[in-house]
Each structure stands twice: as C-alpha cells, then as structure tokens.
Short mmCIF file of C-alpha atoms and ligand atoms in Angstrom, two decimals:
data_model
loop_
_atom_site.label_atom_id
_atom_site.label_comp_id
_atom_site.label_asym_id
_atom_site.label_seq_id
_atom_site.Cartn_x
_atom_site.Cartn_y
_atom_site.Cartn_z
CA ARG A 1 21.95 -27.21 19.83
CA LYS A 2 23.23 -23.67 20.17
CA ARG A 3 22.15 -22.03 23.42
CA SER A 4 20.32 -18.93 22.23
CA ALA A 5 18.87 -15.87 23.97
CA ILE A 6 16.02 -13.88 22.46
CA LEU A 7 16.13 -10.17 23.31
CA ILE A 8 12.79 -8.36 23.28
CA SER A 9 11.22 -5.04 24.27
CA GLY A 10 7.55 -5.70 23.55
CA ARG A 11 4.83 -8.23 22.83
CA GLY A 12 7.20 -10.88 21.49
CA SER A 13 5.23 -12.40 18.63
CA ASN A 14 8.47 -13.25 16.78
CA MET A 15 9.80 -14.70 20.04
CA ILE A 16 6.76 -17.01 20.23
CA SER A 17 7.33 -18.27 16.68
CA LEU A 18 11.00 -18.95 17.47
CA ILE A 19 10.12 -20.81 20.68
CA ALA A 20 7.61 -22.92 18.74
CA ALA A 21 10.13 -23.77 16.01
CA ALA A 22 12.83 -24.65 18.55
CA LYS A 23 10.58 -27.30 20.09
CA ALA A 24 11.41 -29.59 17.17
CA ALA A 25 14.13 -32.00 18.28
CA ASP A 26 16.16 -31.39 15.12
CA PHE A 27 16.10 -27.57 15.38
CA PRO A 28 19.74 -26.46 15.75
CA ALA A 29 19.06 -23.77 18.38
CA GLU A 30 17.69 -24.07 21.89
CA ILE A 31 15.91 -21.03 23.33
CA ALA A 32 17.68 -20.94 26.68
CA LEU A 33 16.68 -17.43 27.76
CA VAL A 34 14.41 -14.50 26.94
CA LEU A 35 15.86 -11.18 28.08
CA SER A 36 14.13 -7.80 28.02
CA ASN A 37 15.22 -4.22 28.67
CA LEU A 38 11.70 -3.58 29.96
CA PRO A 39 10.68 -5.62 33.03
CA ASP A 40 6.99 -5.33 32.07
CA ALA A 41 7.35 -6.30 28.40
CA GLY A 42 4.37 -8.46 27.45
CA GLY A 43 6.64 -11.02 25.84
CA LEU A 44 8.34 -11.90 29.14
CA ALA A 45 5.14 -13.29 30.63
CA ARG A 46 4.47 -15.22 27.42
CA ALA A 47 7.98 -16.72 27.53
CA ALA A 48 7.57 -17.73 31.17
CA GLU A 49 4.23 -19.40 30.30
CA ALA A 50 6.08 -21.33 27.61
CA GLY A 51 8.53 -22.57 30.27
CA ILE A 52 11.51 -20.49 29.11
CA ALA A 53 13.90 -18.82 31.57
CA ILE A 54 13.38 -15.05 31.61
CA ALA A 55 15.42 -12.07 32.76
CA ALA A 56 15.13 -8.30 32.61
CA VAL A 57 17.86 -5.67 32.67
CA ASP A 58 16.09 -2.32 32.87
CA HIS A 59 18.04 0.17 30.76
CA ARG A 60 16.60 3.23 32.52
CA PRO A 61 18.74 3.29 35.69
CA PHE A 62 21.84 3.40 33.45
CA GLY A 63 20.79 6.73 31.93
CA ARG A 64 22.98 7.60 28.97
CA ASP A 65 25.61 4.98 29.77
CA ARG A 66 24.63 2.46 27.09
CA GLU A 67 27.75 0.40 27.57
CA ALA A 68 27.12 -0.05 31.31
CA PHE A 69 23.61 -1.30 30.46
CA GLU A 70 25.07 -3.69 27.91
CA ARG A 71 27.71 -4.94 30.36
CA ALA A 72 24.87 -5.86 32.71
CA MET A 73 23.06 -7.68 29.88
CA ASP A 74 26.28 -9.35 28.81
CA GLU A 75 26.77 -10.68 32.33
CA VAL A 76 23.29 -12.25 32.25
CA LEU A 77 24.12 -13.82 28.88
CA ARG A 78 27.43 -15.14 30.23
CA VAL A 79 25.88 -16.64 33.36
CA ASN A 80 23.33 -18.40 31.15
CA GLN A 81 26.09 -19.70 28.84
CA ILE A 82 24.50 -18.09 25.79
CA GLU A 83 26.17 -18.69 22.43
CA LEU A 84 23.82 -16.84 20.07
CA VAL A 85 21.86 -13.60 20.57
CA VAL A 86 18.61 -13.16 18.64
CA LEU A 87 17.05 -9.68 18.59
CA ALA A 88 13.27 -9.81 18.15
CA GLY A 89 11.69 -6.41 18.55
CA PHE A 90 14.54 -5.26 20.82
CA MET A 91 14.28 -1.49 20.60
CA ARG A 92 17.62 -0.32 22.02
CA VAL A 93 20.47 0.68 19.74
CA LEU A 94 23.53 -1.41 20.61
CA THR A 95 27.01 0.10 20.96
CA PRO A 96 30.04 -1.06 18.94
CA TRP A 97 31.33 -2.61 22.18
CA PHE A 98 28.44 -5.08 22.42
CA VAL A 99 28.15 -5.64 18.67
CA THR A 100 31.85 -6.38 18.30
CA ARG A 101 31.79 -8.71 21.27
CA TRP A 102 28.98 -10.76 19.70
CA GLN A 103 30.08 -10.33 16.08
CA GLY A 104 28.79 -13.21 13.94
CA ARG A 105 26.69 -14.49 16.85
CA LEU A 106 24.14 -11.64 16.89
CA ILE A 107 21.19 -11.44 14.50
CA ASN A 108 18.17 -9.16 14.11
CA ILE A 109 14.88 -9.06 12.25
CA HIS A 110 13.95 -5.77 10.63
CA PRO A 111 10.55 -5.02 9.08
CA SER A 112 11.69 -3.87 5.64
CA LEU A 113 13.58 -5.11 2.61
CA LEU A 114 17.00 -3.81 3.66
CA PRO A 115 18.83 -1.73 2.60
CA LEU A 116 15.52 0.10 2.16
CA PHE A 117 13.90 1.81 5.15
CA ARG A 118 16.29 1.56 8.06
CA GLY A 119 15.28 2.81 11.50
CA THR A 120 11.71 3.02 12.78
CA HIS A 121 8.25 3.37 11.18
CA THR A 122 9.33 1.21 8.26
CA HIS A 123 5.76 0.53 7.06
CA ARG A 124 5.03 4.27 7.04
CA GLN A 125 8.29 4.80 5.15
CA ALA A 126 7.32 2.16 2.57
CA LEU A 127 3.85 3.66 2.05
CA ASP A 128 5.28 7.16 1.72
CA ALA A 129 7.84 5.94 -0.82
CA GLY A 130 5.08 4.30 -2.88
CA VAL A 131 6.92 0.99 -3.34
CA GLY A 132 5.04 -1.97 -4.86
CA GLU A 133 6.65 -4.53 -2.59
CA HIS A 134 7.81 -4.54 1.00
CA GLY A 135 8.83 -7.19 3.51
CA CYS A 136 11.28 -8.16 6.21
CA SER A 137 14.96 -9.04 6.56
CA VAL A 138 17.03 -11.08 8.99
CA HIS A 139 20.61 -9.84 9.17
CA PHE A 140 23.80 -10.13 11.14
CA VAL A 141 24.18 -7.07 13.37
CA VAL A 142 27.10 -4.73 12.71
CA PRO A 143 27.87 -1.46 14.48
CA GLU A 144 26.05 0.66 11.88
CA LEU A 145 22.28 0.56 12.53
CA ASP A 146 20.31 -1.85 10.28
CA ALA A 147 23.30 -2.13 7.94
CA GLY A 148 24.48 -5.70 8.54
CA PRO A 149 24.62 -8.34 5.81
CA VAL A 150 21.28 -9.95 5.07
CA ILE A 151 20.79 -13.66 5.81
CA ALA A 152 17.24 -13.99 4.46
CA GLN A 153 14.33 -11.86 3.27
CA ALA A 154 10.61 -12.35 2.62
CA LYS A 155 8.54 -10.12 0.36
CA VAL A 156 4.90 -9.06 0.40
CA PRO A 157 2.95 -6.91 -2.06
CA VAL A 158 1.82 -3.43 -1.09
CA LEU A 159 -1.87 -3.36 -2.02
CA PRO A 160 -4.11 -0.45 -2.96
CA GLY A 161 -5.74 0.98 0.14
CA ASP A 162 -3.06 -0.38 2.52
CA ASP A 163 -2.52 1.55 5.71
CA GLU A 164 0.28 0.96 8.23
CA ASP A 165 -1.77 -1.62 10.16
CA ALA A 166 -2.70 -3.70 7.13
CA LEU A 167 0.81 -3.64 5.76
CA SER A 168 2.53 -4.38 9.07
CA ALA A 169 0.20 -7.36 9.67
CA ARG A 170 1.06 -8.77 6.22
CA VAL A 171 4.78 -8.36 6.90
CA LEU A 172 4.55 -9.77 10.44
CA GLU A 173 3.02 -13.00 9.13
CA GLN A 174 6.13 -13.41 6.96
CA GLU A 175 8.46 -12.49 9.86
CA HIS A 176 7.07 -15.39 11.85
CA LYS A 177 8.01 -17.81 9.04
CA LEU A 178 11.30 -16.22 8.08
CA TYR A 179 12.99 -15.83 11.47
CA PRO A 180 12.99 -19.54 12.46
CA LEU A 181 14.44 -20.45 9.03
CA ALA A 182 17.18 -17.84 9.34
CA LEU A 183 18.01 -18.76 12.94
CA ALA A 184 18.33 -22.40 11.90
CA GLU A 185 20.80 -21.43 9.17
CA VAL A 186 22.97 -19.47 11.59
CA ALA A 187 22.77 -21.94 14.48
CA SER A 188 23.69 -24.85 12.20
CA GLY A 189 26.63 -22.96 10.72
CA ARG A 190 25.10 -22.95 7.23
CA ALA A 191 25.15 -19.12 7.20
CA VAL A 192 28.29 -17.47 8.55
CA LEU A 193 29.32 -13.82 8.81
CA ALA A 194 32.58 -13.15 6.96
CA GLY A 195 33.58 -9.50 6.97
CA ASP A 196 30.57 -7.69 5.56
CA ALA A 197 29.13 -10.67 3.72
CA VAL A 198 27.23 -13.85 4.56
CA ILE A 199 28.93 -17.07 3.45
CA ARG A 200 26.86 -20.24 2.81
CA ARG A 201 28.31 -23.62 3.60
C1 GAR B 1 8.65 -6.74 14.53
O1 GAR B 1 7.91 -6.30 13.43
C2 GAR B 1 10.13 -6.54 14.29
O2 GAR B 1 10.50 -6.76 12.96
C3 GAR B 1 10.29 -5.10 14.65
O3 GAR B 1 9.49 -4.91 15.79
C4 GAR B 1 8.40 -5.84 15.74
C5 GAR B 1 8.38 -6.62 17.03
O4 GAR B 1 7.22 -7.39 17.11
N1 GAR B 1 11.66 -4.78 14.93
C6 GAR B 1 12.21 -3.60 14.74
O5 GAR B 1 11.57 -2.64 14.30
C7 GAR B 1 13.68 -3.49 15.07
N2 GAR B 1 14.18 -2.20 14.82
P1 GAR B 1 7.14 -8.62 18.10
O6 GAR B 1 7.54 -8.11 19.50
O7 GAR B 1 5.71 -9.02 18.07
O8 GAR B 1 8.06 -9.69 17.61
#
C-alpha cells in the first residue's frame, strides 16, 4: 500500500471519502497523513477523529516565499515517508519546484470537466458559459495550473434553475465517488504519468 498524504485547506469532504475507501484491506493506498496549510481547517479535526495523523504548515509566516513554505511541507512529507501526494481542496498554487519534485506522484481533483473552467469559481463559470453538462476531473499535477493530464472524469447535467449551490452539490457527490477510484488507479500503478499523457497498464 502506497503511503499517501492528503493535502487540504478546508472542510475535507473529499478527504473523508478517501479515508473511507482506504479502509478496505485491498485498497492500494494507505492514508498516512493529512496535511493542511491552515491550522484551523475543519478537515484536520475530522481526520484526527478518524485516527489519521495530522500536520499543519501555515503558509502565512512565509509571506511571498512559496518555495520556502513548500520546503517546510516537503520536510513533513519526507519525515512521514510519504510516497503519493493527494490534493483535496488544497487552495495554494504550487511552484514548479514542488511539482517537479513530486512529478507523477502528485494528483488533484478539480471541480470541472478540464480543460474547461480552470481556476476558481468553476460552477459559476459553467453557469455563465451555459453548458449542458459539467463535472469533475482528477489529474496529475504539472507546473501549469489545472493543466495536467486527466486520469478520470465524472459528468453531471446542468439543470434548469441551477444555481452555484445546487450545481456544486451535484458535482461534489460525484467527486466523492471519483477520487477514490482515481487514487486506486495511481497507487496501484494502473495509471502512470508519461510526459503530458496518462498511460494505462
Ligand atoms: C472540492 O469541490 C474540490 O474539487 C475543490 O474544492 C472543493 C473542496 O471540498 N478544489 C478546487 O477547487 C481546487 N482548485 P472538500 O474540502 O469538501 O473536499
């Protein structure tokens, strides 16, 4: 089982679904650590309740020095012998230094059907664009934001009368199913990053 760290900034509902999936004895990843850039992130308490080791590296004292912040996180990952980094609502942009260091071992979930709607407020973006379907993507992280090759996606319809809350709730339900499946593919070596593509074995 691959020793995996989940990185969060908020409530951690995806984190909870990953922890639940990883309880199965045949799941190829073990959630060895939950790490947050915000010491008071709601998800940290939930992880601790679930019996998972937690850590926080507050990004704020590092000011604009993103790489120094990431070196501190990287040290926590090293000490915990982490092999795979799983971003789940982690709201800091990572530098090429960190991304390159973890290349192929760093995945993210993004609440849109990439390459559509990168960045933030993806549900607002989808509603404004008037698309008929929306969803979520799990992808390998590359230095360019939300541009990494997609491992798996799930789609939902956009329904008449949807607002951001209704649409984000519909997508989130799919995120909770999709992320454990995608993590299992990566942790088992069935999905591998090769250049800017995902190879299936
Ligand atoms: C999720 O919808 C995730 O896809 C999104 O933040 C939410 C976190 O919720 N991530 C991003 O927007 C990354 N740029 P959670 O803390 O309940 O898992």
